[in-house]
Short mmCIF file of C-alpha atoms in Angstrom, two decimals:
data_model
loop_
_atom_site.label_atom_id
_atom_site.label_comp_id
_atom_site.label_asym_id
_atom_site.label_seq_id
_atom_site.Cartn_x
_atom_site.Cartn_y
_atom_site.Cartn_z
CA MET A 1 82.48 312.08 54.42
CA ARG A 2 80.03 309.67 56.05
CA SER A 3 81.02 311.06 59.45
CA ASP A 4 79.65 314.48 58.48
CA ALA A 5 76.30 313.10 59.67
CA VAL A 6 77.58 313.24 63.26
CA LYS A 7 79.93 316.23 63.23
CA LYS A 8 79.18 318.86 60.57
CA GLY A 9 76.90 321.91 60.74
CA VAL A 10 75.10 323.94 63.38
CA GLU A 11 72.74 321.06 64.15
CA ARG A 12 75.67 318.86 65.17
CA ALA A 13 77.09 321.21 67.81
CA PRO A 14 75.78 318.90 70.59
CA HIS A 15 77.49 315.97 68.91
CA ARG A 16 80.77 317.87 68.66
CA SER A 17 80.57 318.71 72.34
CA LEU A 18 80.44 315.00 73.11
CA PHE A 19 83.44 314.33 70.86
CA LYS A 20 85.26 317.09 72.73
CA ALA A 21 84.36 315.35 75.98
CA LEU A 22 86.44 312.47 74.59
CA GLY A 23 89.35 314.88 74.25
CA LEU A 24 89.12 315.31 70.47
CA THR A 25 90.24 318.60 68.97
CA ASP A 26 88.53 320.45 66.13
CA GLU A 27 91.35 319.31 63.84
CA GLU A 28 90.79 315.65 64.75
CA MET A 29 87.05 316.00 64.08
CA LYS A 30 87.72 317.40 60.60
CA ARG A 31 89.53 314.22 59.66
CA PRO A 32 87.86 310.93 58.65
CA LEU A 33 86.66 309.00 61.70
CA ILE A 34 87.87 305.40 61.56
CA GLY A 35 86.26 302.77 63.80
CA ILE A 36 88.64 300.16 65.14
CA VAL A 37 86.81 296.99 66.14
CA SER A 38 89.03 295.10 68.59
CA ALA A 39 88.27 291.69 70.06
CA LYS A 40 90.81 292.28 72.84
CA SER A 41 89.94 290.39 76.02
CA GLU A 42 91.56 288.70 79.00
CA VAL A 43 89.72 285.46 78.25
CA VAL A 44 91.01 284.39 74.82
CA PRO A 45 94.77 283.78 74.38
CA GLY A 46 94.38 284.68 70.72
CA HIS A 47 93.12 288.10 71.80
CA MET A 48 95.16 288.98 74.86
CA HIS A 49 97.65 291.08 72.84
CA LEU A 50 95.21 292.84 70.53
CA ASP A 51 95.61 296.09 72.46
CA LYS A 52 99.12 296.32 71.00
CA ILE A 53 97.78 295.60 67.51
CA ALA A 54 95.12 298.29 67.99
CA GLU A 55 97.69 300.86 69.12
CA ALA A 56 99.78 300.14 66.03
CA VAL A 57 96.69 300.51 63.82
CA LYS A 58 95.92 303.85 65.46
CA ALA A 59 99.47 305.03 64.79
CA GLY A 60 99.06 304.14 61.12
CA ILE A 61 95.72 305.95 60.87
CA ARG A 62 97.14 309.10 62.45
CA LEU A 63 100.19 308.97 60.16
CA ALA A 64 97.83 308.95 57.18
CA GLY A 65 95.64 311.79 58.46
CA GLY A 66 92.72 310.03 60.13
CA THR A 67 91.19 309.93 63.60
CA PRO A 68 90.96 306.42 65.12
CA MET A 69 88.18 305.48 67.56
CA GLU A 70 88.32 302.03 69.14
CA PHE A 71 85.37 299.96 70.32
CA PRO A 72 85.18 296.32 71.49
CA SER A 73 83.83 293.07 70.14
CA ILE A 74 82.98 289.95 72.11
CA GLY A 75 84.84 286.74 71.37
CA VAL A 76 84.38 283.14 72.56
CA CYS A 77 87.47 280.95 72.99
CA ASP A 78 86.37 277.70 71.40
CA GLY A 79 88.98 275.67 73.25
CA ILE A 80 87.72 276.86 76.63
CA ALA A 81 84.08 276.52 75.51
CA MET A 82 84.62 272.95 74.28
CA GLY A 83 82.65 270.06 75.74
CA HIS A 84 80.13 271.93 77.91
CA ILE A 85 77.24 274.40 77.56
CA GLY A 86 79.64 277.12 76.43
CA MET A 87 80.05 275.57 72.98
CA HIS A 88 76.37 276.22 72.24
CA TYR A 89 77.28 279.91 72.16
CA SER A 90 80.32 279.80 69.88
CA LEU A 91 78.77 279.82 66.39
CA PRO A 92 75.82 282.04 67.46
CA SER A 93 78.34 284.61 68.72
CA ARG A 94 79.26 285.20 65.07
CA GLU A 95 75.87 286.83 64.45
CA LEU A 96 76.17 288.95 67.60
CA ILE A 97 79.52 290.25 66.40
CA ALA A 98 78.13 291.18 62.97
CA ASP A 99 75.10 292.85 64.56
CA SER A 100 77.20 294.83 67.03
CA ILE A 101 79.48 296.15 64.27
CA GLU A 102 76.45 297.21 62.26
CA SER A 103 75.02 298.94 65.34
CA MET A 104 78.19 300.81 66.26
CA ALA A 105 79.26 301.80 62.75
CA LEU A 106 75.89 303.25 61.77
CA ALA A 107 75.17 304.81 65.16
CA GLN A 108 78.52 306.59 65.32
CA GLY A 109 78.89 307.50 61.64
CA PHE A 110 82.33 306.04 60.90
CA ASP A 111 83.98 306.66 57.54
CA GLY A 112 85.81 303.33 57.59
CA LEU A 113 86.55 300.31 59.76
CA VAL A 114 89.64 298.38 60.76
CA LEU A 115 88.69 294.92 62.01
CA ILE A 116 90.99 293.28 64.57
CA PRO A 117 89.90 289.67 65.20
CA ASN A 118 91.93 286.53 65.68
CA CYS A 119 89.94 283.46 66.62
CA ASP A 120 87.26 281.20 65.14
CA LYS A 121 83.90 283.01 64.84
CA ILE A 122 85.31 286.49 65.34
CA VAL A 123 87.00 286.66 61.91
CA PRO A 124 83.90 285.74 59.88
CA GLY A 125 81.62 287.68 62.23
CA MET A 126 83.58 290.86 61.57
CA LEU A 127 83.70 290.20 57.82
CA MET A 128 79.95 289.63 57.79
CA GLY A 129 79.37 292.94 59.54
CA ALA A 130 81.65 294.75 57.09
CA ALA A 131 79.99 293.17 54.06
CA ARG A 132 76.54 294.07 55.39
CA LEU A 133 77.51 297.71 56.00
CA ASN A 134 79.57 298.06 52.83
CA ILE A 135 81.72 300.95 54.02
CA PRO A 136 85.53 300.87 53.51
CA ALA A 137 86.99 298.17 55.75
CA ILE A 138 90.14 296.10 56.19
CA VAL A 139 91.19 293.20 58.45
CA VAL A 140 94.36 292.80 60.51
CA SER A 141 94.40 289.81 62.85
CA GLY A 142 96.49 289.10 65.93
CA GLY A 143 98.38 286.33 64.14
CA PRO A 144 99.04 282.66 64.88
CA MET A 145 100.43 281.23 68.09
CA LEU A 146 103.86 279.61 67.94
CA ALA A 147 103.84 275.83 68.05
CA GLY A 148 104.64 274.17 71.32
CA ARG A 149 107.70 271.95 71.58
CA THR A 150 108.33 268.77 73.50
CA GLN A 151 111.15 266.29 72.95
CA GLY A 152 112.05 268.09 69.72
CA LYS A 153 108.54 267.71 68.31
CA GLY A 154 106.07 270.45 67.45
CA ILE A 155 102.76 270.23 69.29
CA SER A 156 99.52 272.19 69.52
CA LEU A 157 96.16 272.25 71.26
CA THR A 158 95.13 269.16 69.27
CA ASP A 159 97.68 267.12 71.21
CA MET A 160 96.08 268.20 74.49
CA PHE A 161 92.61 267.05 73.51
CA GLU A 162 94.01 263.78 72.15
CA ALA A 163 95.96 263.30 75.39
CA VAL A 164 92.65 262.93 77.25
CA GLY A 165 91.80 259.87 75.16
CA ALA A 166 95.34 258.54 75.50
CA VAL A 167 95.16 258.73 79.31
CA LYS A 168 91.76 257.03 79.32
CA ALA A 169 93.17 254.26 77.10
CA GLY A 170 96.22 253.80 79.34
CA LYS A 171 98.61 254.98 76.63
CA MET A 172 99.75 258.02 78.61
CA ASN A 173 100.00 258.83 82.30
CA GLU A 174 98.81 262.03 83.93
CA SER A 175 102.36 263.26 84.50
CA GLU A 176 103.05 263.07 80.77
CA MET A 177 99.77 264.85 80.08
CA CYS A 178 100.76 267.61 82.51
CA SER A 179 104.04 268.09 80.62
CA LEU A 180 102.06 268.56 77.38
CA GLU A 181 99.67 270.90 79.19
CA ASN A 182 102.57 273.17 80.12
CA SER A 183 104.06 273.37 76.63
CA SER A 184 101.37 272.94 73.95
CA CYS A 185 100.22 276.59 73.86
CA PRO A 186 103.40 278.65 74.41
CA SER A 187 102.37 282.14 73.30
CA CYS A 188 99.52 284.49 72.56
CA GLY A 189 97.83 284.11 69.17
CA SER A 190 95.39 281.82 67.42
CA CYS A 191 96.20 278.12 67.98
CA SER A 192 99.13 277.11 65.82
CA GLY A 193 97.68 274.63 63.30
CA MET A 194 95.44 275.14 60.30
CA PHE A 195 92.46 275.29 62.62
CA THR A 196 89.43 277.53 62.08
CA ALA A 197 90.98 280.81 63.21
CA ASN A 198 94.10 280.48 61.08
CA SER A 199 92.04 279.13 58.19
CA MET A 200 89.83 282.21 58.17
CA ASN A 201 92.74 284.62 58.70
CA CYS A 202 94.53 283.06 55.72
CA LEU A 203 91.36 283.25 53.63
CA THR A 204 91.06 287.00 54.31
CA GLU A 205 94.18 287.32 52.17
CA ALA A 206 92.72 285.09 49.45
CA ILE A 207 89.47 287.06 49.39
CA GLY A 208 91.42 290.32 49.29
CA MET A 209 90.25 291.86 52.59
CA ALA A 210 93.66 291.90 54.32
CA LEU A 211 97.23 292.81 53.51
CA PRO A 212 99.78 290.07 52.73
CA GLY A 213 100.98 288.25 55.84
CA ASN A 214 97.75 288.69 57.79
CA GLY A 215 97.17 284.95 58.04
CA THR A 216 100.69 283.77 58.80
CA ILE A 217 102.98 286.34 60.49
CA PRO A 218 103.37 284.92 64.03
CA SER A 219 101.64 286.85 66.78
CA VAL A 220 104.85 287.56 68.69
CA TYR A 221 106.82 288.94 65.75
CA SER A 222 107.37 292.70 65.51
CA GLU A 223 106.47 292.33 61.84
CA ARG A 224 102.88 291.89 63.05
CA LEU A 225 102.98 295.40 64.55
CA ARG A 226 104.39 296.81 61.33
CA LEU A 227 101.58 295.10 59.43
CA ALA A 228 99.07 296.72 61.80
CA LYS A 229 100.56 300.17 61.16
CA LEU A 230 100.43 299.61 57.39
CA THR A 231 96.81 298.49 57.77
CA GLY A 232 95.99 301.72 59.59
CA MET A 233 97.56 303.70 56.77
CA LYS A 234 95.81 301.62 54.11
CA ILE A 235 92.30 302.20 55.48
CA MET A 236 92.79 305.90 54.79
CA GLU A 237 93.50 305.10 51.14
CA LEU A 238 90.41 302.88 50.97
CA VAL A 239 88.29 305.69 52.42
CA GLU A 240 89.74 308.22 49.99
CA LYS A 241 89.08 305.95 47.00
CA ASP A 242 85.78 304.66 48.47
CA ILE A 243 86.81 301.03 47.96
CA LYS A 244 84.22 298.98 49.84
CA PRO A 245 83.89 295.31 50.90
CA ARG A 246 81.40 294.48 48.15
CA ASP A 247 83.90 295.75 45.57
CA ILE A 248 86.25 293.05 46.89
CA ILE A 249 83.96 290.22 48.07
CA THR A 250 82.62 288.98 44.75
CA PRO A 251 81.83 285.60 43.18
CA LYS A 252 85.34 285.52 41.71
CA SER A 253 87.10 286.37 44.98
CA LEU A 254 85.09 283.73 46.84
CA HIS A 255 86.14 281.20 44.20
CA ASN A 256 89.73 282.24 44.97
CA ALA A 257 89.06 281.70 48.67
CA LEU A 258 87.71 278.21 48.01
CA SER A 259 90.72 277.37 45.84
CA VAL A 260 93.15 278.48 48.55
CA ASP A 261 91.00 276.64 51.11
CA MET A 262 91.43 273.40 49.16
CA ALA A 263 95.16 273.92 48.65
CA LEU A 264 95.81 274.68 52.33
CA GLY A 265 93.47 272.01 53.73
CA CYS A 266 91.53 274.48 55.84
CA SER A 267 89.02 273.80 58.59
CA THR A 268 85.60 272.44 57.60
CA ASN A 269 84.17 275.48 59.40
CA SER A 270 85.13 277.51 56.35
CA MET A 271 82.15 275.80 54.68
CA LEU A 272 79.94 277.61 57.20
CA HIS A 273 81.72 280.95 57.18
CA LEU A 274 82.31 281.53 53.47
CA PRO A 275 78.58 281.06 52.66
CA ALA A 276 77.68 283.40 55.54
CA ILE A 277 80.08 286.09 54.31
CA ALA A 278 78.74 285.63 50.78
CA TYR A 279 75.17 286.01 52.05
CA GLU A 280 75.96 289.34 53.70
CA ALA A 281 77.73 290.51 50.54
CA GLY A 282 74.75 289.55 48.37
CA VAL A 283 76.74 286.86 46.56
CA HIS A 284 75.28 283.43 45.74
CA PHE A 285 77.22 280.54 47.30
CA ASP A 286 76.38 276.90 46.71
CA LEU A 287 78.08 274.04 48.57
CA ASP A 288 78.34 272.18 45.25
CA MET A 289 80.93 274.79 44.27
CA ALA A 290 83.25 273.25 46.85
CA ASN A 291 83.42 269.88 45.08
CA GLU A 292 83.71 271.51 41.66
CA ILE A 293 86.70 273.55 42.82
CA SER A 294 88.14 270.66 44.83
CA GLU A 295 88.12 268.45 41.73
CA ARG A 296 90.57 270.75 39.97
CA THR A 297 92.52 272.14 42.94
CA PRO A 298 95.40 270.10 44.38
CA ASN A 299 96.12 269.90 48.11
CA LEU A 300 99.54 271.53 48.56
CA CYS A 301 99.89 271.74 52.35
CA LYS A 302 99.64 269.34 55.27
CA LEU A 303 99.46 271.61 58.29
CA ALA A 304 98.47 270.38 61.75
CA PRO A 305 96.25 268.49 62.39
CA ALA A 306 96.64 266.95 58.90
CA GLY A 307 100.45 266.93 59.11
CA ASN A 308 103.50 267.99 61.08
CA HIS A 309 103.84 271.56 59.84
CA PHE A 310 102.44 274.63 61.61
CA VAL A 311 101.37 278.07 60.48
CA GLU A 312 104.78 279.51 61.39
CA ASP A 313 106.24 277.04 58.87
CA LEU A 314 103.81 278.27 56.23
CA TYR A 315 104.92 281.82 57.01
CA ALA A 316 108.60 280.91 56.59
CA ALA A 317 107.82 279.12 53.33
CA GLY A 318 106.33 282.24 51.74
CA GLY A 319 102.86 282.46 53.26
CA VAL A 320 99.46 282.47 51.63
CA TYR A 321 100.69 284.41 48.60
CA ALA A 322 103.24 281.66 47.86
CA VAL A 323 100.39 279.12 47.84
CA MET A 324 98.39 281.40 45.56
CA LYS A 325 101.41 281.77 43.26
CA GLU A 326 101.55 277.97 42.89
CA LEU A 327 97.82 277.87 42.08
CA SER A 328 98.24 280.64 39.52
CA LYS A 329 100.70 278.48 37.59
CA ALA A 330 97.79 276.17 36.77
CA GLY A 331 95.34 279.00 36.08
CA LEU A 332 93.37 278.23 39.24
CA LEU A 333 92.93 281.83 40.42
CA ASN A 334 90.93 284.82 39.23
CA GLU A 335 93.87 287.21 39.15
CA ASP A 336 91.87 290.31 38.21
CA CYS A 337 90.10 290.54 41.61
CA LEU A 338 90.51 293.85 43.46
CA THR A 339 92.03 293.75 46.96
CA VAL A 340 92.54 296.15 49.88
CA THR A 341 96.06 296.81 48.59
CA GLY A 342 94.38 298.76 45.80
CA LYS A 343 95.90 296.27 43.38
CA THR A 344 94.65 293.01 41.91
CA ILE A 345 95.42 289.52 43.19
CA GLY A 346 97.66 288.99 40.16
CA GLU A 347 99.67 292.09 40.95
CA ASN A 348 99.90 291.17 44.63
CA ILE A 349 101.33 287.70 44.04
CA SER A 350 103.64 288.63 41.15
CA THR A 351 106.72 288.65 43.41
CA ALA A 352 105.64 285.82 45.74
CA ALA A 353 107.89 282.76 45.92
CA ASN A 354 107.64 279.27 47.40
CA ILE A 355 110.74 279.15 49.62
CA ASN A 356 110.17 275.67 51.06
CA PRO A 357 108.59 273.03 48.79
CA ASN A 358 108.46 270.63 51.73
CA VAL A 359 105.86 272.88 53.39
CA ILE A 360 104.15 274.16 50.24
CA ARG A 361 104.24 271.43 47.63
CA PRO A 362 104.79 272.68 44.06
CA ILE A 363 101.71 272.59 41.87
CA ASP A 364 103.11 269.64 39.89
CA ASN A 365 103.86 267.58 43.03
CA PRO A 366 100.81 267.90 45.34
CA TYR A 367 99.83 265.71 48.24
CA SER A 368 96.70 264.91 46.24
CA LYS A 369 95.19 266.10 42.98
CA THR A 370 91.99 267.12 44.75
CA GLY A 371 91.40 269.65 47.51
CA GLY A 372 91.45 269.27 51.27
CA ILE A 373 87.68 269.52 51.80
CA ALA A 374 84.90 267.46 50.27
CA VAL A 375 81.11 267.79 50.36
CA LEU A 376 79.38 264.41 50.63
CA LYS A 377 75.78 263.84 49.60
CA GLY A 378 73.39 260.92 49.66
CA ASN A 379 70.19 259.82 51.36
CA LEU A 380 71.79 260.48 54.77
CA ALA A 381 72.71 264.04 53.76
CA PRO A 382 70.52 265.14 50.82
CA ASN A 383 71.62 268.77 51.19
CA GLY A 384 75.23 267.93 51.91
CA SER A 385 77.78 267.22 54.62
CA VAL A 386 81.41 268.27 54.94
CA VAL A 387 84.66 266.44 55.67
CA LYS A 388 88.31 267.53 55.85
CA ARG A 389 89.43 264.82 53.48
CA SER A 390 93.11 265.80 53.70
CA ALA A 391 93.14 264.85 57.41
CA VAL A 392 91.60 261.38 56.91
CA ALA A 393 93.64 258.16 56.92
CA LYS A 394 93.66 256.57 53.46
CA GLU A 395 92.04 253.39 54.74
CA MET A 396 89.04 255.40 55.97
CA LEU A 397 88.33 257.31 52.75
CA VAL A 398 85.97 254.45 51.90
CA HIS A 399 84.30 252.81 54.88
CA GLU A 400 81.18 250.86 55.71
CA GLY A 401 80.02 249.96 59.19
CA PRO A 402 77.20 249.70 61.72
CA ALA A 403 75.84 252.86 63.33
CA ARG A 404 76.16 253.70 67.02
CA VAL A 405 73.63 256.46 67.60
CA PHE A 406 73.72 259.20 70.24
CA ASP A 407 71.28 262.07 70.65
CA SER A 408 73.88 264.40 72.14
CA GLU A 409 77.63 264.97 72.11
CA ASP A 410 77.78 264.40 75.86
CA ASP A 411 76.40 260.85 75.57
CA ALA A 412 78.85 260.07 72.78
CA ILE A 413 81.85 261.36 74.74
CA LYS A 414 80.91 259.20 77.73
CA ALA A 415 80.61 256.08 75.56
CA ILE A 416 83.95 256.76 73.86
CA LEU A 417 85.86 257.41 77.09
CA ASP A 418 84.23 254.36 78.71
CA GLY A 419 85.66 252.20 75.89
CA LYS A 420 82.25 251.26 74.48
CA ILE A 421 83.00 252.10 70.84
CA ASN A 422 84.33 249.26 68.68
CA LYS A 423 86.54 249.28 65.61
CA GLY A 424 84.59 249.55 62.37
CA GLU A 425 81.60 251.33 63.88
CA VAL A 426 80.18 254.64 62.68
CA VAL A 427 79.38 256.97 65.57
CA VAL A 428 76.34 259.15 64.81
CA ILE A 429 75.81 262.27 66.95
CA ARG A 430 72.58 264.10 66.19
CA TYR A 431 70.36 266.93 67.45
CA GLU A 432 73.50 269.08 67.53
CA GLY A 433 72.80 271.13 64.40
CA PRO A 434 72.26 274.91 64.21
CA ARG A 435 68.66 274.58 65.38
CA GLY A 436 68.76 271.34 67.34
CA GLY A 437 71.91 272.09 69.32
CA PRO A 438 71.09 274.88 69.40
CA GLY A 439 74.24 276.51 68.09
CA MET A 440 75.91 273.60 66.26
CA ARG A 441 78.55 272.58 68.77
CA GLU A 442 82.09 271.64 67.69
CA MET A 443 82.97 268.00 68.31
CA LEU A 444 86.69 268.22 69.09
CA MET A 445 86.35 266.31 72.35
CA PRO A 446 84.85 263.10 70.88
CA THR A 447 87.05 263.18 67.76
CA SER A 448 90.19 263.81 69.80
CA ALA A 449 89.24 261.09 72.26
CA LEU A 450 88.92 258.63 69.37
CA ALA A 451 92.30 259.72 68.00
CA GLY A 452 93.96 259.56 71.41
CA MET A 453 92.64 256.05 71.91
CA GLY A 454 94.03 255.01 68.53
CA LEU A 455 90.64 254.58 66.87
CA ASP A 456 90.79 257.41 64.31
CA ALA A 457 91.81 254.98 61.54
CA ASP A 458 89.03 252.51 62.44
CA VAL A 459 85.98 254.54 63.50
CA ALA A 460 84.04 257.18 61.57
CA LEU A 461 81.98 259.93 63.16
CA ILE A 462 78.98 261.61 61.54
CA THR A 463 77.06 264.55 62.97
CA ASP A 464 74.69 267.39 62.15
CA GLY A 465 76.97 269.42 64.41
CA ARG A 466 80.39 270.58 63.31
CA PHE A 467 84.07 269.99 64.00
CA SER A 468 86.95 272.07 65.22
CA GLY A 469 89.64 272.87 62.70
CA ALA A 470 91.83 270.80 65.03
CA THR A 471 89.84 267.65 64.27
CA ARG A 472 91.40 264.87 62.22
CA GLY A 473 90.08 261.51 61.09
CA ALA A 474 86.96 260.30 59.27
CA CYS A 475 84.77 262.99 60.78
CA ILE A 476 81.81 264.13 58.69
CA GLY A 477 79.85 267.13 59.90
CA HIS A 478 77.21 269.66 58.84
CA VAL A 479 74.79 266.86 57.85
CA SER A 480 71.81 268.63 56.27
CA PRO A 481 68.91 268.64 56.83
CA GLU A 482 69.70 268.30 60.52
CA ALA A 483 67.86 265.95 62.86
CA ALA A 484 65.78 268.73 64.44
CA GLU A 485 64.36 269.49 60.98
CA GLY A 486 63.45 265.83 60.41
CA GLY A 487 66.50 265.04 58.30
CA THR A 488 67.37 261.41 57.61
CA ILE A 489 69.98 261.50 60.37
CA ALA A 490 67.05 261.59 62.84
CA LEU A 491 65.89 258.19 61.55
CA VAL A 492 69.16 256.25 61.96
CA GLN A 493 69.06 253.35 64.43
CA ASP A 494 71.83 251.36 66.12
CA GLY A 495 73.13 248.69 63.76
CA ASP A 496 72.05 250.39 60.52
CA ILE A 497 74.81 250.13 57.94
CA ILE A 498 76.30 253.43 56.78
CA ALA A 499 78.48 253.60 53.67
CA ILE A 500 81.01 256.42 53.28
CA ASP A 501 82.89 257.08 50.04
CA MET A 502 84.95 260.27 50.23
CA ASN A 503 86.37 259.68 46.75
CA ALA A 504 82.91 259.53 45.18
CA CYS A 505 81.62 262.13 47.70
CA THR A 506 78.70 259.98 48.87
CA LEU A 507 77.13 259.27 52.26
CA THR A 508 74.55 256.51 52.27
CA LEU A 509 72.28 254.97 54.90
CA LYS A 510 71.69 251.40 53.72
CA VAL A 511 68.08 251.16 54.84
CA PRO A 512 65.19 250.61 52.36
CA ASP A 513 63.13 253.67 51.50
CA SER A 514 59.98 251.97 52.73
CA GLU A 515 61.51 251.40 56.17
CA LEU A 516 62.74 255.01 56.33
CA GLU A 517 59.25 256.22 55.48
CA ASN A 518 57.77 254.16 58.32
CA ARG A 519 60.34 255.59 60.73
CA ARG A 520 59.61 259.11 59.48
CA LYS A 521 55.90 258.71 60.24
CA ALA A 522 56.73 257.64 63.79
CA TRP A 523 59.36 260.34 64.39
CA VAL A 524 58.66 263.04 66.96
CA CYS A 525 61.06 265.97 67.34
CA PRO A 526 62.43 266.19 70.89
CA LYS A 527 61.77 269.29 72.96
CA PRO A 528 64.36 272.08 72.56
CA LYS A 529 67.40 271.63 74.80
CA ILE A 530 67.43 275.36 75.56
CA SER A 531 64.16 277.27 75.60
CA ASN A 532 65.03 280.77 76.79
CA GLY A 533 67.52 283.57 76.20
CA TYR A 534 69.55 284.29 73.08
CA LEU A 535 69.88 280.66 71.95
CA ALA A 536 66.10 280.18 71.93
CA ARG A 537 65.77 283.21 69.63
CA TYR A 538 68.70 282.02 67.54
CA ALA A 539 67.12 278.58 67.02
CA LYS A 540 63.95 280.16 65.62
CA PHE A 541 65.71 282.09 62.86
CA VAL A 542 68.85 280.10 61.99
CA THR A 543 69.06 278.40 58.61
CA SER A 544 70.61 275.06 57.69
CA ALA A 545 74.35 274.45 57.81
CA SER A 546 74.20 274.06 54.02
CA GLU A 547 73.27 277.76 53.87
CA GLY A 548 75.98 278.86 56.30
CA ALA A 549 73.76 278.78 59.42
CA VAL A 550 72.89 282.44 58.92
CA LEU A 551 69.92 284.17 60.52
CA LYS A 552 67.00 285.00 58.27
CA ILE A 553 63.83 286.74 59.37
#
C-alpha cells in the first residue's frame, strides 16, 4: 500500500504515534488510508451540507474495510464573488485547489482519494489534482440546488442578476426584485441551471470519474447520501484494483465528455476546464476538437439559462446516462472507456432510459443538429473564442455591428446600467483575460444586465474574459490571444465593425490589415491591475484561455 510509507516498519513508529494521537487504532492503521477532500464551508451554499456527504462517504469506506481521513479544500462562491475584486480570484483558485490536493496526498501518503466538490472551479480543481497525482480517486459532489418557484414558474440565480437590469430599465420595481431574492435560491446545492458547477458535475459522469447520478441527484435528496456511501465503498475497490485517474481520463473519455457537453448545452467554462484536466492527465486537447464534435453532436437539452428546464428535471428524465444512451444510438460515444464503476461506459448506460423526451430530446428530434458550444475564429480571435450557441437568440447567430470598447468589466457595467448601450452594438470588454485580468473574471453582471434590460437579442458582447454558466445571449468569451498579450482585441476602437457568424464559426474585425499593423506599432500594454500577492504570481505563469489557462513554469 502507498500508505506503508507513513505507517509501516520500525522507522515509522513516530508516525504511528501521531496517528494514535488522532485516536486511530492499530487495526485502523493496517487498513488503506483514504483521503477525503471536502470543500465544506459556511460561505458557499453549494458546500454548506458537504459535511453530511463526507460522513456518508466515511461510512462507506469503513463498510468496505478502509480508514477515512478528511481534510479541507478552499472554494470561492462565484455568485458572491461576481462584479468586484473577488472574481479575480475565482479561476486562479482552481490551481490552488489542485496544488493543495497534491501537497496533502503526497505528504500524508494516502492510498486513495474521494473528492467532494460542488461548485464552479472546485470540481475541475479537484480533478486536476487527482489526474496529476494519479492515485485511485473518485468524485461525489454535493448535488444541484432545487429550482426556485414564483407564480408557478421555475427560477434560478440567473433571474436575480437579470432583475438588476430590469429594475434599472424600469421594467421591475424593487419590491418585485425582493420577492425574487427570497425565492430564487431555495436550498443548498450548486445553482439549479446548467451553469458551470452542474456542467462539470455532469461531465464527471461522462468522463467516468463519478458514479451515475453524481451530476443530477438533487442536493436535498436522501439518494445523494446513499450515492456518497456507495462512493466510499467504491474507492476501496479502485484501490484494490489500482484503477487510477489516468486509466480513466483518456483521449476517448474526453471526447465523450465533449459530446455530452454539446448535447447538454453546458457552460462555456467547460472549454477552460476540460483542457486543464487533460493537461494534468498528459492528454492532448485542442479547441478545434470542440467544433469537430459539435458538428456531429446534436443539442438534446435546453436547461436554464438556455431554456425552462432545470437540473432536477434532467434527473427525473433519466439523468446524464439517459443523454449518453441517446448519443450512443448514433454511435457518438466511445463505449469501451473504463469508469470508476469498474465497468465500461457501454455497460454503464446499457439500462439507461430517456423517461421524458420533453427534457431530453430523442436523438432523431434534437433542438439543433449541432452542439451547444461553438469555437469561433478569425482575425479578432486567431487562437479561438467560445460561445454557448444554444443560449443565443436565432436572430443573433449572425450579427454585424459597431464596437463599443471598454478596458474593464466595471466600465462596461456602468455604461450598460446607465443606458448608454444601443441596439445593434457590439460591446467589447478587454484586459480581463487570464493574464490581463488577472484571473479572467466572469461577466455575468454585464450579460445579465443586458438581458434584464431586454437587449440580449440586439447586443453582442465579446471579451477576453469569460462568462458564467448562467449567461445567455450573444456572449463570446475566451478571445485568444488576450489583450494583455497584444491580441487583436487590444487594437479594436469604438465604431469598428465586428462581424459574428456562429453558424460559420467566425469572428471578424472589419479593419484593413494595414490599419491594424499601424495600431499594433502604437500599442502599449497597460500596467498590471494587480501587482502583488498570489494574482501577481499567477499572471506571470498562466497560459492562454485556448490552453485552459493552466500554469506552466
